[in-house]
CSV table of C-alpha atoms and ligand atoms in Angstrom, one decimal:
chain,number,residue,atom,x,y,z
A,929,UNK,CA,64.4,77.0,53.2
A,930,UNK,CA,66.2,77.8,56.2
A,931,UNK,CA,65.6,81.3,57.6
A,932,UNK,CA,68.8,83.5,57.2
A,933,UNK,CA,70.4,84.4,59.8
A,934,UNK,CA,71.0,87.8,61.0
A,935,UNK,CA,73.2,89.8,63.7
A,936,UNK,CA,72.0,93.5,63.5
A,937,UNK,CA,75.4,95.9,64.7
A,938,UNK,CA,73.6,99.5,64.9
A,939,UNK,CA,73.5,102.8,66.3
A,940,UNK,CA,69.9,103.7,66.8
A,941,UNK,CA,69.0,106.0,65.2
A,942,UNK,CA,65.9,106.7,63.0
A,943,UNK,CA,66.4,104.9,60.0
A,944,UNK,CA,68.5,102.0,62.6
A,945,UNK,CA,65.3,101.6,64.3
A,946,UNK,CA,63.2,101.3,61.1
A,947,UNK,CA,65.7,98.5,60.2
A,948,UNK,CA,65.8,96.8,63.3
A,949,UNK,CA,61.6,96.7,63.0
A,950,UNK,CA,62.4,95.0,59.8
A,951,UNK,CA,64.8,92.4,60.4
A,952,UNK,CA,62.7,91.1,63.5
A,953,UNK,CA,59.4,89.2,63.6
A,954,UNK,CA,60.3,88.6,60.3
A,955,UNK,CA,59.7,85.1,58.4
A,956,UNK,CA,63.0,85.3,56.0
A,957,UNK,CA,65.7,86.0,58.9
A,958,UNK,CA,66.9,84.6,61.8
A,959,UNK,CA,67.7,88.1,64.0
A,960,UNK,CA,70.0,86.6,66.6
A,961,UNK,CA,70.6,89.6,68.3
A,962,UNK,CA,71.3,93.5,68.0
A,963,UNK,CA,74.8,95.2,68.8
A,964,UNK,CA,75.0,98.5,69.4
A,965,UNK,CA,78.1,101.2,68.8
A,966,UNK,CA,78.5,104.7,69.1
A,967,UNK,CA,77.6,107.0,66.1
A,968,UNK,CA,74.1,108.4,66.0
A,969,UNK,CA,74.7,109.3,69.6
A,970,UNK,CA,76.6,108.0,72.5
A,971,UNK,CA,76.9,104.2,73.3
A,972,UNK,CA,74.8,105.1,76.6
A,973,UNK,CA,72.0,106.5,74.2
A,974,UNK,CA,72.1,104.3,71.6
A,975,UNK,CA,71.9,100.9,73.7
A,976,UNK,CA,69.0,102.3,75.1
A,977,UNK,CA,67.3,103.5,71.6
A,978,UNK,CA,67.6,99.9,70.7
A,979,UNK,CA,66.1,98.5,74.1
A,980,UNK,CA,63.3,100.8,73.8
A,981,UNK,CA,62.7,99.5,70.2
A,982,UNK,CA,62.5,96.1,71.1
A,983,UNK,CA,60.5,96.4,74.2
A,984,UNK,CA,57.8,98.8,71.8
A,985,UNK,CA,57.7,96.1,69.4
A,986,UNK,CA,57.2,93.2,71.7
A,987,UNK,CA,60.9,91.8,71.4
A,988,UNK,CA,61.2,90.5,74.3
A,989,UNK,CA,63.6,87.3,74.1
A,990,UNK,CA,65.7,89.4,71.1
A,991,UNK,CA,69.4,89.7,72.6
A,992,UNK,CA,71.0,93.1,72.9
A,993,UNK,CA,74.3,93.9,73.5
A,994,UNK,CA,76.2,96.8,74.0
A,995,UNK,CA,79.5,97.5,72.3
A,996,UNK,CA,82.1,100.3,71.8
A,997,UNK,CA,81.8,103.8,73.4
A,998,UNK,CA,84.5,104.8,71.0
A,999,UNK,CA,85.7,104.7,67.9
A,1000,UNK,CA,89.2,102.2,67.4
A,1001,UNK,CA,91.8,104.8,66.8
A,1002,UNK,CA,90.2,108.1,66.3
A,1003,UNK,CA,89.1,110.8,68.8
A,1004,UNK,CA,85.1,110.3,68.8
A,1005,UNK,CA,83.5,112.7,66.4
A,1006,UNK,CA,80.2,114.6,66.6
A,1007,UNK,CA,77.4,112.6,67.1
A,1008,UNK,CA,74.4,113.1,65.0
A,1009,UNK,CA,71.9,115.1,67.0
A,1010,UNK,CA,70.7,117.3,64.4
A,1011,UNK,CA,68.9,114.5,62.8
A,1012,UNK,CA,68.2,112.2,65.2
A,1013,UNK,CA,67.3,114.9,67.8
A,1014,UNK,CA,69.0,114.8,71.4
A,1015,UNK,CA,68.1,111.6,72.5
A,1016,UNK,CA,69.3,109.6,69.1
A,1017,UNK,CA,65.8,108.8,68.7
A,1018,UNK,CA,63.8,111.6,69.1
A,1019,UNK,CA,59.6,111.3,68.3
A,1020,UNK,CA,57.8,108.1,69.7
A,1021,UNK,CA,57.2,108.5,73.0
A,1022,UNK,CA,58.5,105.3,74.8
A,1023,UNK,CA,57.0,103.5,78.6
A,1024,UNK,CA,59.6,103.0,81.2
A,1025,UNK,CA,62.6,100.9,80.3
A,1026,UNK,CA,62.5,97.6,81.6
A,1027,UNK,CA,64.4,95.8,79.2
A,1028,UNK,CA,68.4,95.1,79.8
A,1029,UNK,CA,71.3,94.3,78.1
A,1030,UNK,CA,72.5,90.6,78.0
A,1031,UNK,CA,75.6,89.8,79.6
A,1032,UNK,CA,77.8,89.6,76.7
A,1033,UNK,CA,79.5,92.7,75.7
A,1034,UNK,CA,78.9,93.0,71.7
A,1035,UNK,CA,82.3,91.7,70.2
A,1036,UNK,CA,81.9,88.8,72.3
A,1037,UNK,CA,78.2,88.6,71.2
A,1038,UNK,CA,79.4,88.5,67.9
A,1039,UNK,CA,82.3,86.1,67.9
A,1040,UNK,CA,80.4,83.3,69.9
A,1041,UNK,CA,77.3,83.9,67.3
A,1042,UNK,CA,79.9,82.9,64.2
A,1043,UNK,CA,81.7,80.3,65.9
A,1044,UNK,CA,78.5,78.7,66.9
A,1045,UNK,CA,76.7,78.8,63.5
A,1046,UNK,CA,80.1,78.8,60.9
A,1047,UNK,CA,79.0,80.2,57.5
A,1048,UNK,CA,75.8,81.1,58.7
A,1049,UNK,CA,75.4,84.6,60.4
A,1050,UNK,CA,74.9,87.6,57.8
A,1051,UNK,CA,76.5,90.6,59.5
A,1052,UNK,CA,74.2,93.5,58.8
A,1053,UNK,CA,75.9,96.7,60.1
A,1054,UNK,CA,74.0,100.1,60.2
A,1055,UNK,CA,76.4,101.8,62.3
A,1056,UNK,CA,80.4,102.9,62.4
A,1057,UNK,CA,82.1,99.4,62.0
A,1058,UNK,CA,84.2,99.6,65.2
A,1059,UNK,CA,82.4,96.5,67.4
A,1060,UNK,CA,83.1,94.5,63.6
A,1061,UNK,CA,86.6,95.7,62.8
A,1062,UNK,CA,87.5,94.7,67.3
A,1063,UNK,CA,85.6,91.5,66.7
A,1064,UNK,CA,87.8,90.5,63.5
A,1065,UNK,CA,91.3,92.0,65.2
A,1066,UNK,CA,90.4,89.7,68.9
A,1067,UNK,CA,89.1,86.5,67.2
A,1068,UNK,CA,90.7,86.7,63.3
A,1069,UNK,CA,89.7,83.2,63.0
A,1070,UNK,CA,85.9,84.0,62.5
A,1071,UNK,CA,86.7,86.0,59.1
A,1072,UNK,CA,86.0,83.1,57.0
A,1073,UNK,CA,83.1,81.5,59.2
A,1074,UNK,CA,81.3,85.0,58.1
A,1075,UNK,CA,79.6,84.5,54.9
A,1076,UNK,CA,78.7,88.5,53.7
A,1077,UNK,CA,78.5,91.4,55.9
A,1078,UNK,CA,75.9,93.9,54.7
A,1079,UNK,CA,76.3,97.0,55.7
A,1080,UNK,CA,74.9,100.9,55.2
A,1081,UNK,CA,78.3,103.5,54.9
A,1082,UNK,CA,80.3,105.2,52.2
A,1083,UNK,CA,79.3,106.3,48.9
A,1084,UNK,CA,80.9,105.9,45.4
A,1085,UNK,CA,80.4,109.4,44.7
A,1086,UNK,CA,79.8,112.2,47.5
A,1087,UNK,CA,79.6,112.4,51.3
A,1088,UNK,CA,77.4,113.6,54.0
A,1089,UNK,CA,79.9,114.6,56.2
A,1090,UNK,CA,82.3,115.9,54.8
A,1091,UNK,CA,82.4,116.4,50.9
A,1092,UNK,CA,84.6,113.2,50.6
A,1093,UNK,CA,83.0,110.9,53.3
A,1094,UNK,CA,79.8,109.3,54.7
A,1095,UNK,CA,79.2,109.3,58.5
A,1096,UNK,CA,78.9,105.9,59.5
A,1097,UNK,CA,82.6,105.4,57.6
A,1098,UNK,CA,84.0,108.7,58.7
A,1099,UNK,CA,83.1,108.0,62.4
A,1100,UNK,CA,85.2,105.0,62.6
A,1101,UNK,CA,87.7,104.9,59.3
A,1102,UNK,CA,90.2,102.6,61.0
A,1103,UNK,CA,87.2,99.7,61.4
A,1104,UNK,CA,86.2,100.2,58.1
A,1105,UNK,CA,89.7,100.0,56.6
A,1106,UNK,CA,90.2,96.7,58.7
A,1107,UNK,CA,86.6,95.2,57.8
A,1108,UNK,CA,87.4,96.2,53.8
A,1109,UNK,CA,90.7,94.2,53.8
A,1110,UNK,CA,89.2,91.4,55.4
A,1111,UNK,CA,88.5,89.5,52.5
A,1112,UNK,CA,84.9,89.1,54.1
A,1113,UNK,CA,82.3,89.5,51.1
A,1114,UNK,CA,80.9,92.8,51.5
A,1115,UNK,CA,77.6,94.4,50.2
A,1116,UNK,CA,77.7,98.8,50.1
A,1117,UNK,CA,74.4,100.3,50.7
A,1118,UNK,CA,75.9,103.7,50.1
A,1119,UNK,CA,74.6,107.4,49.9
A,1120,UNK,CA,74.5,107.1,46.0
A,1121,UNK,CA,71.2,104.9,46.2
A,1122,UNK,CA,70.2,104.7,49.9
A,1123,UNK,CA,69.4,109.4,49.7
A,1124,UNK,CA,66.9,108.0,47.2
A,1125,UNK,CA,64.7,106.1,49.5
A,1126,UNK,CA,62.9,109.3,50.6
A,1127,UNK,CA,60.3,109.1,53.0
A,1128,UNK,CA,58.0,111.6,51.6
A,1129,UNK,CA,54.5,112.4,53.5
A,1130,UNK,CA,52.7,110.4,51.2
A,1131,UNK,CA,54.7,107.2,52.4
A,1132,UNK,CA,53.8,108.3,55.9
A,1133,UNK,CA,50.3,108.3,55.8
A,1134,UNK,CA,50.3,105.1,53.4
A,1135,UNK,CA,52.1,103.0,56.9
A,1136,UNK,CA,49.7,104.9,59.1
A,1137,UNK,CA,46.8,102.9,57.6
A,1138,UNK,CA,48.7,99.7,59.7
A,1139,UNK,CA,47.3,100.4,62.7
A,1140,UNK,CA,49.8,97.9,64.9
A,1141,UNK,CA,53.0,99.0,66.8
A,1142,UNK,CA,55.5,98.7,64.2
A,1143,UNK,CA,52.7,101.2,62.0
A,1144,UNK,CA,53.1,103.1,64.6
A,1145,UNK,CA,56.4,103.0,65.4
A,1146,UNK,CA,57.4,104.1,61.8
A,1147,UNK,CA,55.1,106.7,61.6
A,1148,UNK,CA,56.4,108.2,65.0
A,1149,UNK,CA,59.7,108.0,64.0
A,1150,UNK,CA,59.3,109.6,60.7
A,1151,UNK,CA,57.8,112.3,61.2
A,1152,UNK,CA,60.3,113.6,63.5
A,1153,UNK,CA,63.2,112.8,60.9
A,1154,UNK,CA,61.6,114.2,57.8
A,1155,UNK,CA,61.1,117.4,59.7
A,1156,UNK,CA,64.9,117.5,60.8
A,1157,UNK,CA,66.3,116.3,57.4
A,1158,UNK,CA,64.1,118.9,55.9
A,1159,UNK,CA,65.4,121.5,58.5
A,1160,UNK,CA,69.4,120.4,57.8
A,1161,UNK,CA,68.9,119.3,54.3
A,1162,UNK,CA,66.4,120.7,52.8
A,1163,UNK,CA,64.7,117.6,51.6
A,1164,UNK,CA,61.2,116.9,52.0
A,1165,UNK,CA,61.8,113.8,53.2
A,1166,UNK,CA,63.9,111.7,55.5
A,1167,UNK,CA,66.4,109.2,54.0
A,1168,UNK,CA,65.9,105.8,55.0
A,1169,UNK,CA,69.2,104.6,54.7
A,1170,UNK,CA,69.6,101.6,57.2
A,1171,UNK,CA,66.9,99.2,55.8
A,1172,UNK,CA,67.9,99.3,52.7
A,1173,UNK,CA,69.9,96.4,54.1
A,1174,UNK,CA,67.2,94.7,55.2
A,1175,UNK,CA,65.2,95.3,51.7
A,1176,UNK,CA,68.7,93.8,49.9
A,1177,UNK,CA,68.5,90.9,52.3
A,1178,UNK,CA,65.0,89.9,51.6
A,1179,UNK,CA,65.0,90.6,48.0
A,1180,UNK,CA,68.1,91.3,46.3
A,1181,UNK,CA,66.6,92.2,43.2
A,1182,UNK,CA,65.4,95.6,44.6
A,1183,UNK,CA,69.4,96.9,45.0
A,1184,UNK,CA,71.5,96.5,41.5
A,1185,UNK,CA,75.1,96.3,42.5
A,1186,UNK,CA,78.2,96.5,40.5
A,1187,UNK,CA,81.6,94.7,42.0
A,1188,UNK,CA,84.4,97.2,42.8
A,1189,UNK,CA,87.3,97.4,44.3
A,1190,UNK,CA,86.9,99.7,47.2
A,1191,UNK,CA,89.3,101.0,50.0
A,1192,UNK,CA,89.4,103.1,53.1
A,1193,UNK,CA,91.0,106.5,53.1
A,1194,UNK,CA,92.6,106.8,56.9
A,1195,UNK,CA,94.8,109.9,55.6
A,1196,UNK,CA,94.6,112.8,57.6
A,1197,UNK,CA,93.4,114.6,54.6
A,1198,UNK,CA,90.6,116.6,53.8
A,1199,UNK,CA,89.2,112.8,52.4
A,1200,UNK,CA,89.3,110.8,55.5
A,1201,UNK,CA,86.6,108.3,55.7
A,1202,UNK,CA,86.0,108.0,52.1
A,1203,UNK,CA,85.4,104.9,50.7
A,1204,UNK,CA,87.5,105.0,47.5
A,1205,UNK,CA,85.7,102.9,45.0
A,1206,UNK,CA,87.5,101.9,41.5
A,1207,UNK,CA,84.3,101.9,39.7
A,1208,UNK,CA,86.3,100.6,36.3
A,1209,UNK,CA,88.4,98.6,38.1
A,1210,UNK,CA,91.6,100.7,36.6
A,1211,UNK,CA,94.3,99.9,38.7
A,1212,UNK,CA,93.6,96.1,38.3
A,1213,UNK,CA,93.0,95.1,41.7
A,1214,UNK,CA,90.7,92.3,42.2
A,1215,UNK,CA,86.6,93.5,43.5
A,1216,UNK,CA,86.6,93.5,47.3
A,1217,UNK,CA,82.8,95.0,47.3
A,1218,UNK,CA,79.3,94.9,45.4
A,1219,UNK,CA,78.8,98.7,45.4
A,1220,UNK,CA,74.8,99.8,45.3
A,1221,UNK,CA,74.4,101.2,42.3
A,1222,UNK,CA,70.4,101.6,41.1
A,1223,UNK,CA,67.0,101.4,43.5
A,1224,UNK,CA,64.1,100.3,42.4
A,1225,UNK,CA,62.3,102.9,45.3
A,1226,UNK,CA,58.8,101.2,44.9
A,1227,UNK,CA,59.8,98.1,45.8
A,1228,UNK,CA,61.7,99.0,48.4
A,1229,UNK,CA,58.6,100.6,50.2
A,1230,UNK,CA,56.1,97.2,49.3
A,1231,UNK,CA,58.9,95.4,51.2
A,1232,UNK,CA,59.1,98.2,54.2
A,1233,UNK,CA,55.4,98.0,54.2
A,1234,UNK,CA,55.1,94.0,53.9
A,1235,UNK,CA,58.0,93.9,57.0
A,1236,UNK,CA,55.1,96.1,58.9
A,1237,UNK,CA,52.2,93.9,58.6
A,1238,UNK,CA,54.1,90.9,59.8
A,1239,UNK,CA,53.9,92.8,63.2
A,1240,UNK,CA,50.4,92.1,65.2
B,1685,BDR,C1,74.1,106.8,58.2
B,1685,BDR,O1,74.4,107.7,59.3
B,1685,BDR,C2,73.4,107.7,60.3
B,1685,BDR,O2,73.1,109.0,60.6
B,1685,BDR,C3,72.3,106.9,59.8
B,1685,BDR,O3,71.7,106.1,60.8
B,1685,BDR,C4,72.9,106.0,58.7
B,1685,BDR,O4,73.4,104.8,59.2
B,1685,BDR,C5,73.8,107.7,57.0
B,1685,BDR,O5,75.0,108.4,56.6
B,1686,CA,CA1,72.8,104.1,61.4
């Protein structure tokens, strides 16, 4: 079977970096390249997150490119320091940079990747969606050469951010809105099962017994965000939100999802950035999204753990 394939958009990022780990060296996918977007932290910090990652894991010939600084119509919120600590990616300790960004600046990246291979590329997006919401405004005829865009944001029921929204959705509402009227199929990883995938210390030492970089890597990472989540959130362990696209993509059967039909809230209101999901499909209008609804939280660590051994 042909390998899927896979443009990462991210903001590394913690549970970004776990993802990207995931999707790369990885027999099922494809990974044609990562983008990278402002939201965990600057564009400046989390272009270079992402080229540590790759660089630490041996991705040498993996594409990255950088994309937008801010978001399409808002003024730039907060980034996400208290988390992800004050470089984005607080923990592993990382050797001098030497990888660089490709040419290609990440909207271009992206509308050259679906041209080239029409029907083909996934669109996994772990970040705010403003490099996919500029890609489908500048080249509008790659929305139906884009099979499904996966993506980590929103929730059905509560936010992060504010009570209403979810960051990655509330940092760039305008993208969102644009990619949700697309007509694109769209998969929701949203808070309501993605806060289940709690990376509890028992987790922690269980990918410690892989002993190569992406082992290591994990464990680095995580023990750095389960001590800030438990500092803002109280939790005892960090949320690995972001690869529960990459757990969907593999094996769909670990994410139940229900089709809904979901929209943007760009109000000014106390509810901007929520993604307003008709659960019931009330008003009539036709499913525009397959809403995570249900994790089965085992699996999703045997497939976190199998995307680690496939490292050396
Ligand atoms: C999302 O926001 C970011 O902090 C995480 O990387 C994830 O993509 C969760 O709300
Ligand atoms: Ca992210």
């Amino acid at each position: 079977m042909e390998k899927k394939k896979l443009i990462l958009d991210c903001d590394p990022g913690h549970d970004d970096a776990v993802a990207l780990m995931m999707a790369a060296n990885n027999p099922h996918f494809d990974l044609l390249g990562v983008t990278t977007v402002r939201g965990n932290h600057t564009l400046e910090n989390t272009t270079i997150n992402a080229l540590n990652v790759c660089q630490y894991l041996g991705l040498d010939e993996l594409p990255v490119s950088s994309g937008c600084a801010i978001p399409l119509v808002r003024i730039p919120p907060k980034t996400e320091e208290r988390v992800h600590g004050e470089s984005g990616l607080d923990g592993p300790v990382f050797e001098k940079l030497t990888k660089r960004v490709t040419g290609a600046r990440a909207v271009d990246f992206i509308v050259d990747q679906v041209k080239k291979f029409p029907n083909r590329v996934t669109l996994v997006v772990t970040g705010p969606m403003t490099n996919i919401g500029l890609a489908l405004r500048y080249a509008p005829e790659i929305i139906s050469l884009i099979p499904e865009i996966v993506f980590m944001g929103g929730s059905w029921q509560y936010g992060n951010v504010t009570p209403a929204a979810e960051f990655n959705i509330f940092a760039d509402a305008e993208a969102a809105d644009i990619v949700f009227r697309s007509g694109i199929p769209l998969v929701m990883m949203g808070l309501d099962v993605t806060r289940q995938a709690l990376c509890y210390p028992e987790i922690i030492e269980r990918m410690a017994n892989h002993k190569n970089v992406a082992g290591k890597l994990f464990v680095d990472l995580m023990h750095f965000f389960s001590m800030a989540q438990k500092k803002v959130f109280g939790w005892a362990g960090g949320p690995l939100h972001d690869p529960t696209c990459i757990a969907y993509l593999m094996d769909p059967s670990v994410i139940e999802t229900k089709e809904m039909y979901g929209e943007i809230d760009t109000s000014s209101g106390p509810s901007y950035g929520r993604t307003n999901c008709d659960v019931f499909l009330l008003e009539g209008k036709p499913a525009n999204v397959k809403v995570s609804v249900k994790i089965d939280v085992d699996k999703f660590w045997d497939i976190v753990e199998e995307c680690i051994k496939h490292y050396n």
